[in-house]
mmCIF file of C-alpha atoms in Angstrom:
data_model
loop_
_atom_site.group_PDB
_atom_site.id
_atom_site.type_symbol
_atom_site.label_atom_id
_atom_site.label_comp_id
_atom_site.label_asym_id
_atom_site.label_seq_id
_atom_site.Cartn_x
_atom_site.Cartn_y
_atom_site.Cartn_z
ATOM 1 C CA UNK L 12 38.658 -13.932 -14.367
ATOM 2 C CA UNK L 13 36.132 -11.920 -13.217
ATOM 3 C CA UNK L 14 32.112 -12.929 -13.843
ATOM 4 C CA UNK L 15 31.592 -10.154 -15.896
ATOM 5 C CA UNK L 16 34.933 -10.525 -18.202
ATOM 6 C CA UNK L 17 33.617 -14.276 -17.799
ATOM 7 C CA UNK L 18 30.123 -13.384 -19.432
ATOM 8 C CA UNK L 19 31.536 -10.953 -22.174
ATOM 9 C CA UNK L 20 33.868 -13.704 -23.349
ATOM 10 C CA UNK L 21 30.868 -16.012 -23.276
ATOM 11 C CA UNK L 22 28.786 -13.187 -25.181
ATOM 12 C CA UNK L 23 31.675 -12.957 -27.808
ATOM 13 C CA UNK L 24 31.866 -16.858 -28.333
ATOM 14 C CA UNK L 25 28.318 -17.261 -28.129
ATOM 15 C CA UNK L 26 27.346 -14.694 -30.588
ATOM 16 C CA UNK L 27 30.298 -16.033 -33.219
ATOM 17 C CA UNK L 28 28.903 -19.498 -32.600
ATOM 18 C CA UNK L 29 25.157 -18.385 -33.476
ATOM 19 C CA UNK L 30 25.927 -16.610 -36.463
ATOM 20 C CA UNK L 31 28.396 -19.530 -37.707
ATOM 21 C CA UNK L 32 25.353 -21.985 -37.328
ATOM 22 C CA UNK L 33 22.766 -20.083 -38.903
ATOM 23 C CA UNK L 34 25.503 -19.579 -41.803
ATOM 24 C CA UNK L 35 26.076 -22.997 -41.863
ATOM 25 C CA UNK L 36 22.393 -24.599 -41.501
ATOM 26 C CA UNK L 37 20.670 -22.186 -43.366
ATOM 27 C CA UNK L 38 20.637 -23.807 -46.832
ATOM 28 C CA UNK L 39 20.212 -27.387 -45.368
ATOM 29 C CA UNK L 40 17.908 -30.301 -46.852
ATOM 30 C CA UNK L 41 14.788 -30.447 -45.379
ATOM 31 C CA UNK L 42 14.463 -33.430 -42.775
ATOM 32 C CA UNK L 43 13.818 -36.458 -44.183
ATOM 33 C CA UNK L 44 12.509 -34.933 -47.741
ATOM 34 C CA UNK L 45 14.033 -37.123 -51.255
ATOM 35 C CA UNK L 46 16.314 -34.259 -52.304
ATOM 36 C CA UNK L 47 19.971 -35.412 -51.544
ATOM 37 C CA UNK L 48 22.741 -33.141 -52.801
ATOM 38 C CA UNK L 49 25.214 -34.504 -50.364
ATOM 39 C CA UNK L 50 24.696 -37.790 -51.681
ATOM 40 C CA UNK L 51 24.711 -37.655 -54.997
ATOM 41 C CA UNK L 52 28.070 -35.816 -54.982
ATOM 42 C CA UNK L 53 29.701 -38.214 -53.252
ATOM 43 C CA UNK L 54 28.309 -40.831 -55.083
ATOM 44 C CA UNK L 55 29.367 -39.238 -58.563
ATOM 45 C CA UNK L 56 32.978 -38.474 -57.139
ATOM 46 C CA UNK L 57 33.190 -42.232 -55.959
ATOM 47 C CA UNK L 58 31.918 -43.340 -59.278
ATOM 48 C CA UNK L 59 34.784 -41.143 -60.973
ATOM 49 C CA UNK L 60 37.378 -43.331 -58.607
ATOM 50 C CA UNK L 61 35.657 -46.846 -60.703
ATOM 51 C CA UNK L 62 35.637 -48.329 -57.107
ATOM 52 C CA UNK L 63 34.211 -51.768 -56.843
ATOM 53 C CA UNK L 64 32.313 -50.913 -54.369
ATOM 54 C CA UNK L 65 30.954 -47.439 -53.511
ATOM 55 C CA UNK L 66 30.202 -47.443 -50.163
ATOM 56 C CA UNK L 67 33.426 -48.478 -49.132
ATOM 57 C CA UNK L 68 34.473 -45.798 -50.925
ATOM 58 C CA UNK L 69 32.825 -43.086 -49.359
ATOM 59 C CA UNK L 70 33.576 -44.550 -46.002
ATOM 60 C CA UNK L 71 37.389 -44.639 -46.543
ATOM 61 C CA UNK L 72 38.515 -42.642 -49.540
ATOM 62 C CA UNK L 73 36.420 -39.347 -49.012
ATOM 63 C CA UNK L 74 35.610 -39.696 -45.134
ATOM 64 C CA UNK L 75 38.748 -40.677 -43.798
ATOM 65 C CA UNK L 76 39.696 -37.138 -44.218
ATOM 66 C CA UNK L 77 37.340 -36.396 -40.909
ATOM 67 C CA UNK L 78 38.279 -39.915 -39.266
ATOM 68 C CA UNK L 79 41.872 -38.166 -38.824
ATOM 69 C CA UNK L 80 40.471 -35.290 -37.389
ATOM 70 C CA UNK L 81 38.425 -37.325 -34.693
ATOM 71 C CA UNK L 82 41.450 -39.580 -33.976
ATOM 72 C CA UNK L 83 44.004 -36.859 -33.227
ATOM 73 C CA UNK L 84 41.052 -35.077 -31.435
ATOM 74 C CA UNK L 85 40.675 -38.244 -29.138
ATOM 75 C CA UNK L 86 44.440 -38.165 -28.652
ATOM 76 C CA UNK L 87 44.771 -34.932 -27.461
ATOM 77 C CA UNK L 88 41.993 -35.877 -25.040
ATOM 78 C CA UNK L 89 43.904 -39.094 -23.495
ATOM 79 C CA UNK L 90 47.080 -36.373 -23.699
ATOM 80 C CA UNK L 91 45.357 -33.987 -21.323
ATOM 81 C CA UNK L 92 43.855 -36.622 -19.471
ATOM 82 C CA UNK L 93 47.051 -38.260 -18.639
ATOM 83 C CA UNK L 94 48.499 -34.818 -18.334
ATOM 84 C CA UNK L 95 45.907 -32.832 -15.809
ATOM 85 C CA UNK L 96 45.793 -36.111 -13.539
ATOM 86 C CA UNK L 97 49.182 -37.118 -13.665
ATOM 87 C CA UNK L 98 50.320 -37.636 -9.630
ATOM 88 C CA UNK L 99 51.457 -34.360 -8.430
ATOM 89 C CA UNK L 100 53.991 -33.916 -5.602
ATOM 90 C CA UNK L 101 51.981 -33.461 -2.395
ATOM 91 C CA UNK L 102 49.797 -36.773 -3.536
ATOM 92 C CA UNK L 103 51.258 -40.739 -3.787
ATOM 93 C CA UNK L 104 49.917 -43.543 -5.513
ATOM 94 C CA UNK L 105 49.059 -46.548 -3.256
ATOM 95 C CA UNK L 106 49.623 -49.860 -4.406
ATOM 96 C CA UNK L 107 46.757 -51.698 -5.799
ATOM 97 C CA UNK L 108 47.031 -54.852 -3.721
ATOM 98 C CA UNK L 109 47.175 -52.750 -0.621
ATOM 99 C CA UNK L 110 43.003 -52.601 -0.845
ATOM 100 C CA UNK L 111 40.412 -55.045 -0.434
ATOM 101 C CA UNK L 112 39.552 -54.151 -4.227
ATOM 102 C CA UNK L 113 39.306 -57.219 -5.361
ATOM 103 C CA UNK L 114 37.937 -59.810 -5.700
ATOM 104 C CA UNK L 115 35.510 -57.161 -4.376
ATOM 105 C CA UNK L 116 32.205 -58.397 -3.107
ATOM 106 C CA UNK L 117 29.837 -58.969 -5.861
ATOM 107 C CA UNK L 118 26.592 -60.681 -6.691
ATOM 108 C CA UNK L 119 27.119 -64.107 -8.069
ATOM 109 C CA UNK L 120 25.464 -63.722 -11.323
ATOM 110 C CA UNK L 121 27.223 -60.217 -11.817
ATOM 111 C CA UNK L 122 30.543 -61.951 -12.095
ATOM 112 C CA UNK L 123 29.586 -64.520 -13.848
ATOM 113 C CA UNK L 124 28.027 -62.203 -16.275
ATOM 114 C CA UNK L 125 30.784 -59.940 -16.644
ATOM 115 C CA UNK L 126 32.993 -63.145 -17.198
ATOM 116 C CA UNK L 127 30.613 -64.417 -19.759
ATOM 117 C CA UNK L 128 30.285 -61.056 -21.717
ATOM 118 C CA UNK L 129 33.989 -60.429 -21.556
ATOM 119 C CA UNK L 130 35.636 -62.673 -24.717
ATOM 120 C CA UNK L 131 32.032 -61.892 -26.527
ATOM 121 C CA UNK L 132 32.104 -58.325 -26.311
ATOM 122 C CA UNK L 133 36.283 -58.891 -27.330
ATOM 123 C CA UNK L 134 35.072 -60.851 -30.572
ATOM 124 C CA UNK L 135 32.574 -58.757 -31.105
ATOM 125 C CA UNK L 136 35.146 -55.608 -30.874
ATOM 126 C CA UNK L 137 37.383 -57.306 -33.427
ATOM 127 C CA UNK L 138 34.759 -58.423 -35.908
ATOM 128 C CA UNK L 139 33.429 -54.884 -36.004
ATOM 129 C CA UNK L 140 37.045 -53.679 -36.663
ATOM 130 C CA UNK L 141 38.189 -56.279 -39.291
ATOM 131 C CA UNK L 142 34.402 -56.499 -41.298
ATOM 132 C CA UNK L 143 34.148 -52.350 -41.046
ATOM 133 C CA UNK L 144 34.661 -51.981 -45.248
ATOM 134 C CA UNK L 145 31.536 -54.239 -45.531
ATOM 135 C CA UNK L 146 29.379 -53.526 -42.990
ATOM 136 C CA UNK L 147 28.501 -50.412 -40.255
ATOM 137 C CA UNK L 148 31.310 -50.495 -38.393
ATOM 138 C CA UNK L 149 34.963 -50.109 -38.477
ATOM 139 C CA UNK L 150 38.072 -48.899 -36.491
ATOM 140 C CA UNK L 151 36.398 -46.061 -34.268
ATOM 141 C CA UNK L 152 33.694 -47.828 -33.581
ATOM 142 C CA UNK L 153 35.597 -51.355 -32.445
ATOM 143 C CA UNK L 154 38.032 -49.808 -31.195
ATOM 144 C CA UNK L 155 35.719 -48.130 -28.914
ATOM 145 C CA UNK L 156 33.679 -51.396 -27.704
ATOM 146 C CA UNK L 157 37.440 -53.143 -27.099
ATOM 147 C CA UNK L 158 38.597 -50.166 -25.189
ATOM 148 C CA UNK L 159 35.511 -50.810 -23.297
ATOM 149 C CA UNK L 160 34.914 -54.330 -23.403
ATOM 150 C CA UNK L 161 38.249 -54.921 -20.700
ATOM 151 C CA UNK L 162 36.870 -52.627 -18.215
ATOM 152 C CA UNK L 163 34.049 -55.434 -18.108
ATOM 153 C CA UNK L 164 36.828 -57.209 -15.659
ATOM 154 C CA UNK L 165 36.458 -54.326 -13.090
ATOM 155 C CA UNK L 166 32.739 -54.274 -13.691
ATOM 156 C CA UNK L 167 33.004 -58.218 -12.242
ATOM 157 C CA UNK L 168 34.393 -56.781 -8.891
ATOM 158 C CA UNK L 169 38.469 -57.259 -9.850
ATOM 159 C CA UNK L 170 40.559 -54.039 -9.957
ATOM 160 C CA UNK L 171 43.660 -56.105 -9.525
ATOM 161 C CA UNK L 172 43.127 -58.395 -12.442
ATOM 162 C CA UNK L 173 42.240 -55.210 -14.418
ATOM 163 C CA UNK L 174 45.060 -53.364 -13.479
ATOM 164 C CA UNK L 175 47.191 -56.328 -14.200
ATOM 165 C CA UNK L 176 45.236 -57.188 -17.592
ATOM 166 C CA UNK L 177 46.061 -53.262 -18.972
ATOM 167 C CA UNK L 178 49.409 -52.805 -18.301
ATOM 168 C CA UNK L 179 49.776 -48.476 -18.974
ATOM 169 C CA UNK L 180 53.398 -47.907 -20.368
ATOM 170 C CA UNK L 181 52.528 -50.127 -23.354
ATOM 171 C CA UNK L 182 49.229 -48.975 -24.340
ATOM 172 C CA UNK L 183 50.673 -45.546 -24.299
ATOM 173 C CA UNK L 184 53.180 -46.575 -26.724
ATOM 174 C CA UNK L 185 50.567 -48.116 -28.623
ATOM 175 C CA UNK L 186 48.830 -45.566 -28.511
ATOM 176 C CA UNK L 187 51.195 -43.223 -30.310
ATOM 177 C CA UNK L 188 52.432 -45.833 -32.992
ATOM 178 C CA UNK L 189 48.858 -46.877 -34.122
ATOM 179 C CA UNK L 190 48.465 -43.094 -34.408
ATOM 180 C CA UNK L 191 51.367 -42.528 -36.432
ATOM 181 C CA UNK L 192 50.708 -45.621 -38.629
ATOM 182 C CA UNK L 193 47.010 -43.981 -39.801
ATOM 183 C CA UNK L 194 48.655 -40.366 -40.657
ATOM 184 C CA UNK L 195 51.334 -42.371 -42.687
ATOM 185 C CA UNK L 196 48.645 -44.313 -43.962
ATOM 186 C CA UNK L 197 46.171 -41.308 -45.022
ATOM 187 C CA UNK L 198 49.361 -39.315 -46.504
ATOM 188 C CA UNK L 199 50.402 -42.139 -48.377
ATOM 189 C CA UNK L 200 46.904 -42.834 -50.008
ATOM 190 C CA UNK L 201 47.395 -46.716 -50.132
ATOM 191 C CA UNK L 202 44.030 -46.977 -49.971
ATOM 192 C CA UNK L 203 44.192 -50.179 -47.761
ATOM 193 C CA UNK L 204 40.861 -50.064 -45.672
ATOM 194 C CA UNK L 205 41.909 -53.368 -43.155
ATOM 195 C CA UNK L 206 45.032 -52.169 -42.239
ATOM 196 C CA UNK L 207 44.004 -48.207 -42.026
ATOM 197 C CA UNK L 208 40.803 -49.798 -39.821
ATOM 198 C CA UNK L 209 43.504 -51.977 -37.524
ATOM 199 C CA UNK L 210 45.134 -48.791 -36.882
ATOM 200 C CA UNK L 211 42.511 -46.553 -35.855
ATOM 201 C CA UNK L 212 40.792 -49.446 -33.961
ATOM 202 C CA UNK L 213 44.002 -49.921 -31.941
ATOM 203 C CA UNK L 214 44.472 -46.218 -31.138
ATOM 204 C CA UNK L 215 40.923 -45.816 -30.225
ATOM 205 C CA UNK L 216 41.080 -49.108 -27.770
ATOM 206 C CA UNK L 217 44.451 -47.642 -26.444
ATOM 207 C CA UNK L 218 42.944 -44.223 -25.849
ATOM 208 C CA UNK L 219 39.647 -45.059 -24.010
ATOM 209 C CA UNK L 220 42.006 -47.579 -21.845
ATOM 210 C CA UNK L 221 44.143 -44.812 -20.932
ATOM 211 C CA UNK L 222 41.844 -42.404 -19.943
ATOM 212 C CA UNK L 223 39.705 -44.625 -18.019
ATOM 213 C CA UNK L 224 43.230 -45.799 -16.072
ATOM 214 C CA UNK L 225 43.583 -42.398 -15.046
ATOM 215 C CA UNK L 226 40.334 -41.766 -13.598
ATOM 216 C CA UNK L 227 40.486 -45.412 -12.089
ATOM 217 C CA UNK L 228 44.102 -43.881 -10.654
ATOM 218 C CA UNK L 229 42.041 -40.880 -9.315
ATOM 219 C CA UNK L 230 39.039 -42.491 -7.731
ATOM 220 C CA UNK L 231 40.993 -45.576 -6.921
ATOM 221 C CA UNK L 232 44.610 -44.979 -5.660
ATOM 222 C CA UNK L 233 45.939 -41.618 -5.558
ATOM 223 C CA UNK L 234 45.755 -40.038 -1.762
ATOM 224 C CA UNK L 235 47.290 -36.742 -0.419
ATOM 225 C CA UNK L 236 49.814 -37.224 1.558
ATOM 226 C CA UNK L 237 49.531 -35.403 4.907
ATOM 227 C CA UNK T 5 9.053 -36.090 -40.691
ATOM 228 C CA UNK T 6 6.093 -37.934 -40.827
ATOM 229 C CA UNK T 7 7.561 -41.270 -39.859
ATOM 230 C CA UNK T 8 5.823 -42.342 -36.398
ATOM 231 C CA UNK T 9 8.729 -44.284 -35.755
ATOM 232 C CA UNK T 10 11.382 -41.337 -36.029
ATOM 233 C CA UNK T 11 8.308 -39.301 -33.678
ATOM 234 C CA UNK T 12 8.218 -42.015 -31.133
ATOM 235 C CA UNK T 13 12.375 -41.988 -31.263
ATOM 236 C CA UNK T 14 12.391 -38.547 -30.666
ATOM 237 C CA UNK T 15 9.990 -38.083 -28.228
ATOM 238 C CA UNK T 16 11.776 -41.037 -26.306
ATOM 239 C CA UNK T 17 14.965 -39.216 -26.685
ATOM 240 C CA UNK T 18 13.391 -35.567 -25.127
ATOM 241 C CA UNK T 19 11.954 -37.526 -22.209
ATOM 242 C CA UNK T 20 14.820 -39.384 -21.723
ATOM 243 C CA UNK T 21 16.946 -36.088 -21.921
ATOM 244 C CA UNK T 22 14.605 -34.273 -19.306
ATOM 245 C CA UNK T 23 14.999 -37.523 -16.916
ATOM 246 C CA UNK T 24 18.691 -36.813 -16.807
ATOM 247 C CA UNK T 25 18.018 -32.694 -16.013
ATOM 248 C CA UNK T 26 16.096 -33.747 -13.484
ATOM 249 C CA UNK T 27 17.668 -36.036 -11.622
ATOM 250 C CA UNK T 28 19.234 -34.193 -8.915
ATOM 251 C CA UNK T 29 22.221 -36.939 -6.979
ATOM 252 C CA UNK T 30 24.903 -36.509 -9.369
ATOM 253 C CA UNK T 31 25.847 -40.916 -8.692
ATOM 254 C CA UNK T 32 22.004 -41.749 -9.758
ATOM 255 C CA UNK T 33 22.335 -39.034 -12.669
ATOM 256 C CA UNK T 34 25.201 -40.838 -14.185
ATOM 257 C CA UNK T 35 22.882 -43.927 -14.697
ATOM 258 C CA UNK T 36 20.223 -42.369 -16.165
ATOM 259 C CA UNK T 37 22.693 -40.630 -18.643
ATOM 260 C CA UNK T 38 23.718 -44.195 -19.484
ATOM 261 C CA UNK T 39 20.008 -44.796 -20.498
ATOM 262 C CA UNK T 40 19.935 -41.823 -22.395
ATOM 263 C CA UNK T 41 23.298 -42.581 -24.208
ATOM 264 C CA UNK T 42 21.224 -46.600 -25.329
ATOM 265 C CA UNK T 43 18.118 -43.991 -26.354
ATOM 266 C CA UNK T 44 19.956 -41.689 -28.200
ATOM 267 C CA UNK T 45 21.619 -44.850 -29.496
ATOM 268 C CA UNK T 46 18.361 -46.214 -30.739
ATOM 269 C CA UNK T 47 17.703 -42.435 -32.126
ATOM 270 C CA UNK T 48 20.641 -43.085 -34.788
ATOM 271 C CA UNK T 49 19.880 -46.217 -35.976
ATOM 272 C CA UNK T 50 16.358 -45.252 -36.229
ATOM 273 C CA UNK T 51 17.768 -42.084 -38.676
ATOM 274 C CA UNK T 52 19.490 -44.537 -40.462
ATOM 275 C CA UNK T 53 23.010 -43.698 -38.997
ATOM 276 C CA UNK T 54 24.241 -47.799 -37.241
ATOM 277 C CA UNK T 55 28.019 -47.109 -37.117
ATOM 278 C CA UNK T 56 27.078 -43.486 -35.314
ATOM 279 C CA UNK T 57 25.118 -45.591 -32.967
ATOM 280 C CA UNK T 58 28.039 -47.946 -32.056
ATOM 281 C CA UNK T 59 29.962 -45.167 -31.016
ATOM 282 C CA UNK T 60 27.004 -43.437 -29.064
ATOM 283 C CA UNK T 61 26.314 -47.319 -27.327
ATOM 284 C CA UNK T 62 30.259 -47.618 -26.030
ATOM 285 C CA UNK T 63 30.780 -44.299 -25.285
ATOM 286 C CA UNK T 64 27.595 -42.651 -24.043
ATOM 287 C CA UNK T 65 26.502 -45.905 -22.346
ATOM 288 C CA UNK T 66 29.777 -46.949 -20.647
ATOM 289 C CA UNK T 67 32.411 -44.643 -21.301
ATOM 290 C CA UNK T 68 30.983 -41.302 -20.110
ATOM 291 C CA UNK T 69 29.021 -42.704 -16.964
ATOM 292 C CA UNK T 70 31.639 -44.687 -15.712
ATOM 293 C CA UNK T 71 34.393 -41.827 -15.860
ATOM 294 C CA UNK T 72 31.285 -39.706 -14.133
ATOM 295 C CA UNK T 73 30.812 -42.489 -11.398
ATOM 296 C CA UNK T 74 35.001 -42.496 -10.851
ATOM 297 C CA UNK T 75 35.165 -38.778 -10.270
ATOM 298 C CA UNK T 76 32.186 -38.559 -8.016
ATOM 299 C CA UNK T 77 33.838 -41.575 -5.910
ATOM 300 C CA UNK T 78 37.841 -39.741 -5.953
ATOM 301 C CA UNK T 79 35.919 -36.531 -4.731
ATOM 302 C CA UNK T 80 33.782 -38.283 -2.174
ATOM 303 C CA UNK T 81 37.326 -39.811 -1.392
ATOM 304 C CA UNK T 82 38.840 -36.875 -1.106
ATOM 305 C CA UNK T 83 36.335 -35.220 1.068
ATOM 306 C CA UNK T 84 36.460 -38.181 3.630
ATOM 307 C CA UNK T 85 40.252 -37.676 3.997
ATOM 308 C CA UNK T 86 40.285 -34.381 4.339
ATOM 309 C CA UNK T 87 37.418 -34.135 6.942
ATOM 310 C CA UNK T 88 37.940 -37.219 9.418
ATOM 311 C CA UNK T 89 41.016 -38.561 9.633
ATOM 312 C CA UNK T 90 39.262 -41.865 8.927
ATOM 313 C CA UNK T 91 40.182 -44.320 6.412
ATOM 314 C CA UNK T 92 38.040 -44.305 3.227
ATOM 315 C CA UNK T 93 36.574 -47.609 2.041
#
């Protein structure tokens, strides 16, 4: 595309995005003033439920609606990750334990550190998953700090062990069934926040993992073969 | 608005957001994004939003920089290959 079809497509979305975010912000709350339409709505409609406990609630009953939308949006993500940098023909993979990438040389108390933080960072992943309906927290948000909490092992200097620790094939299946187990979950309406919180935690882990594998791939292993 | 706190959270978060503009070695940039990512971090749970701010920690602190770092090293990779016919480290 040329630069100038390039700016009047730019010019088009920009202008549509403008006028959609006036539109939308226009009859907004003042910041940080005591008038709270937003919350007393969804504290009325989660009253009308007789919940034991409101917050909950809000968190699972009414927002879980936009926790699908962020899942599938992070799925489609890992997709195109895994897609765009998939090996293509004139490039190989080299194995892993061909490299001096590990044990790589690293400062003492950086491994030990890493190897410290690991199983805390692990427990601290699965607390936030499994205590989510009671406190801030829950499956995005622990799944996110276990998808991240592994790569700690690379962070300690050892690619191998970290290539050996996520093995690919079965997070992608994971992936996919965690997935489908939270839209069978949210269509049903069981309304059970531990195992609908297990579910996105476990996608969210195995979708961080997956796209980091493929950078690590990228910046790691893949070489074009002359 | 008032609140010094959310003012001092704020301001931290501008500066913070400048530092990253202008840094100009994209490897050195991806660190100071990971500082922005804890300040913007600190920004949430300052405006009362903690589970926001989990997300913001893990991915803006170690997600995004470390997929940033990974490209910059494949390209710098790729550039060594291509140029000398040396082995990259």
């Amino acid at each position: 595309m040329s630069p100038r079809g390039r700016l009047i497509v730019f010019l088009f979305g920009g202008a549509g995005l403008a006028v959609l975010f006036v539109l939308a912000t226009g009859h907004l709350p003042d910041f940080g003033g005591s008038w709270h339409p937003y919350g007393e709505r969804t504290v009325s409609n989660a009253l009308l439920r007789q919940t034991p406990n409101v917050v909950s609630s809000i968190n699972f009953d009414q927002r879980a609606f936009d926790t699908l939308g962020e899942e599938l949006i992070l799925m489609a993500s890992a997709l195109a990750a895994v897609v765009v940098l998939r090996g293509v023909r004139a490039e190989q993979e080299e194995d892993a334990g061909a490299h001096a990438y590990g044990p790589a040389e690293v400062f003492d108390a950086l491994r030990i550190t890493g190897y410290l933080l690991l199983p805390v960072t692990l427990v601290a992943g699965v607390y936030i998953v499994a205590h989510g309906y009671l406190s801030p927290g829950g499956g995005f948000q622990g799944g996110i700090v276990l998808g991240s909490a592994i790569h700690l092992i690379y962070l300690a200097g050892d690619y191998p062990a970290l290539a050996r620790v996520r093995p690919v094939p079965m997070f992608e299946s994971g992936e996919a069934v965690a997935a489908g187990v939270f839209v069978l979950l949210a269509v049903a309406v069981t309304g059970h926040v531990t195992a609908m919180n297990a579910a996105v935690g476990l996608e969210v882990g195995c979708a961080v993992v997956l796209v980091l594998a493929r950078f690590f791939d990228q910046a790691l292993l893949v070489r074009t073969s002359s | 608005m008032a609140d010094p706190v959310v003012v001092a959270a704020l301001l931290l978060t501008a500066f913070m957001a400048t530092a990253v503009v202008l840094t100009r070695d994209p490897a050195c940039q991806a660190i100071v994004l990971s500082a922005y990512g804890l300040v913007l971090g600190i920004l949430f749970v300052v405006l009362q939003a903690p589970d926001v701010a989990m997300s913001q920690a893990a991915v803006g602190t170690v997600v995004v920089p470390l997929i940033v770092i990974l490209a910059i090293h494949a390209i710098r990779r790729h550039h060594i290959r291509s140029s000398g016919d040396g082995d990259a480290p």
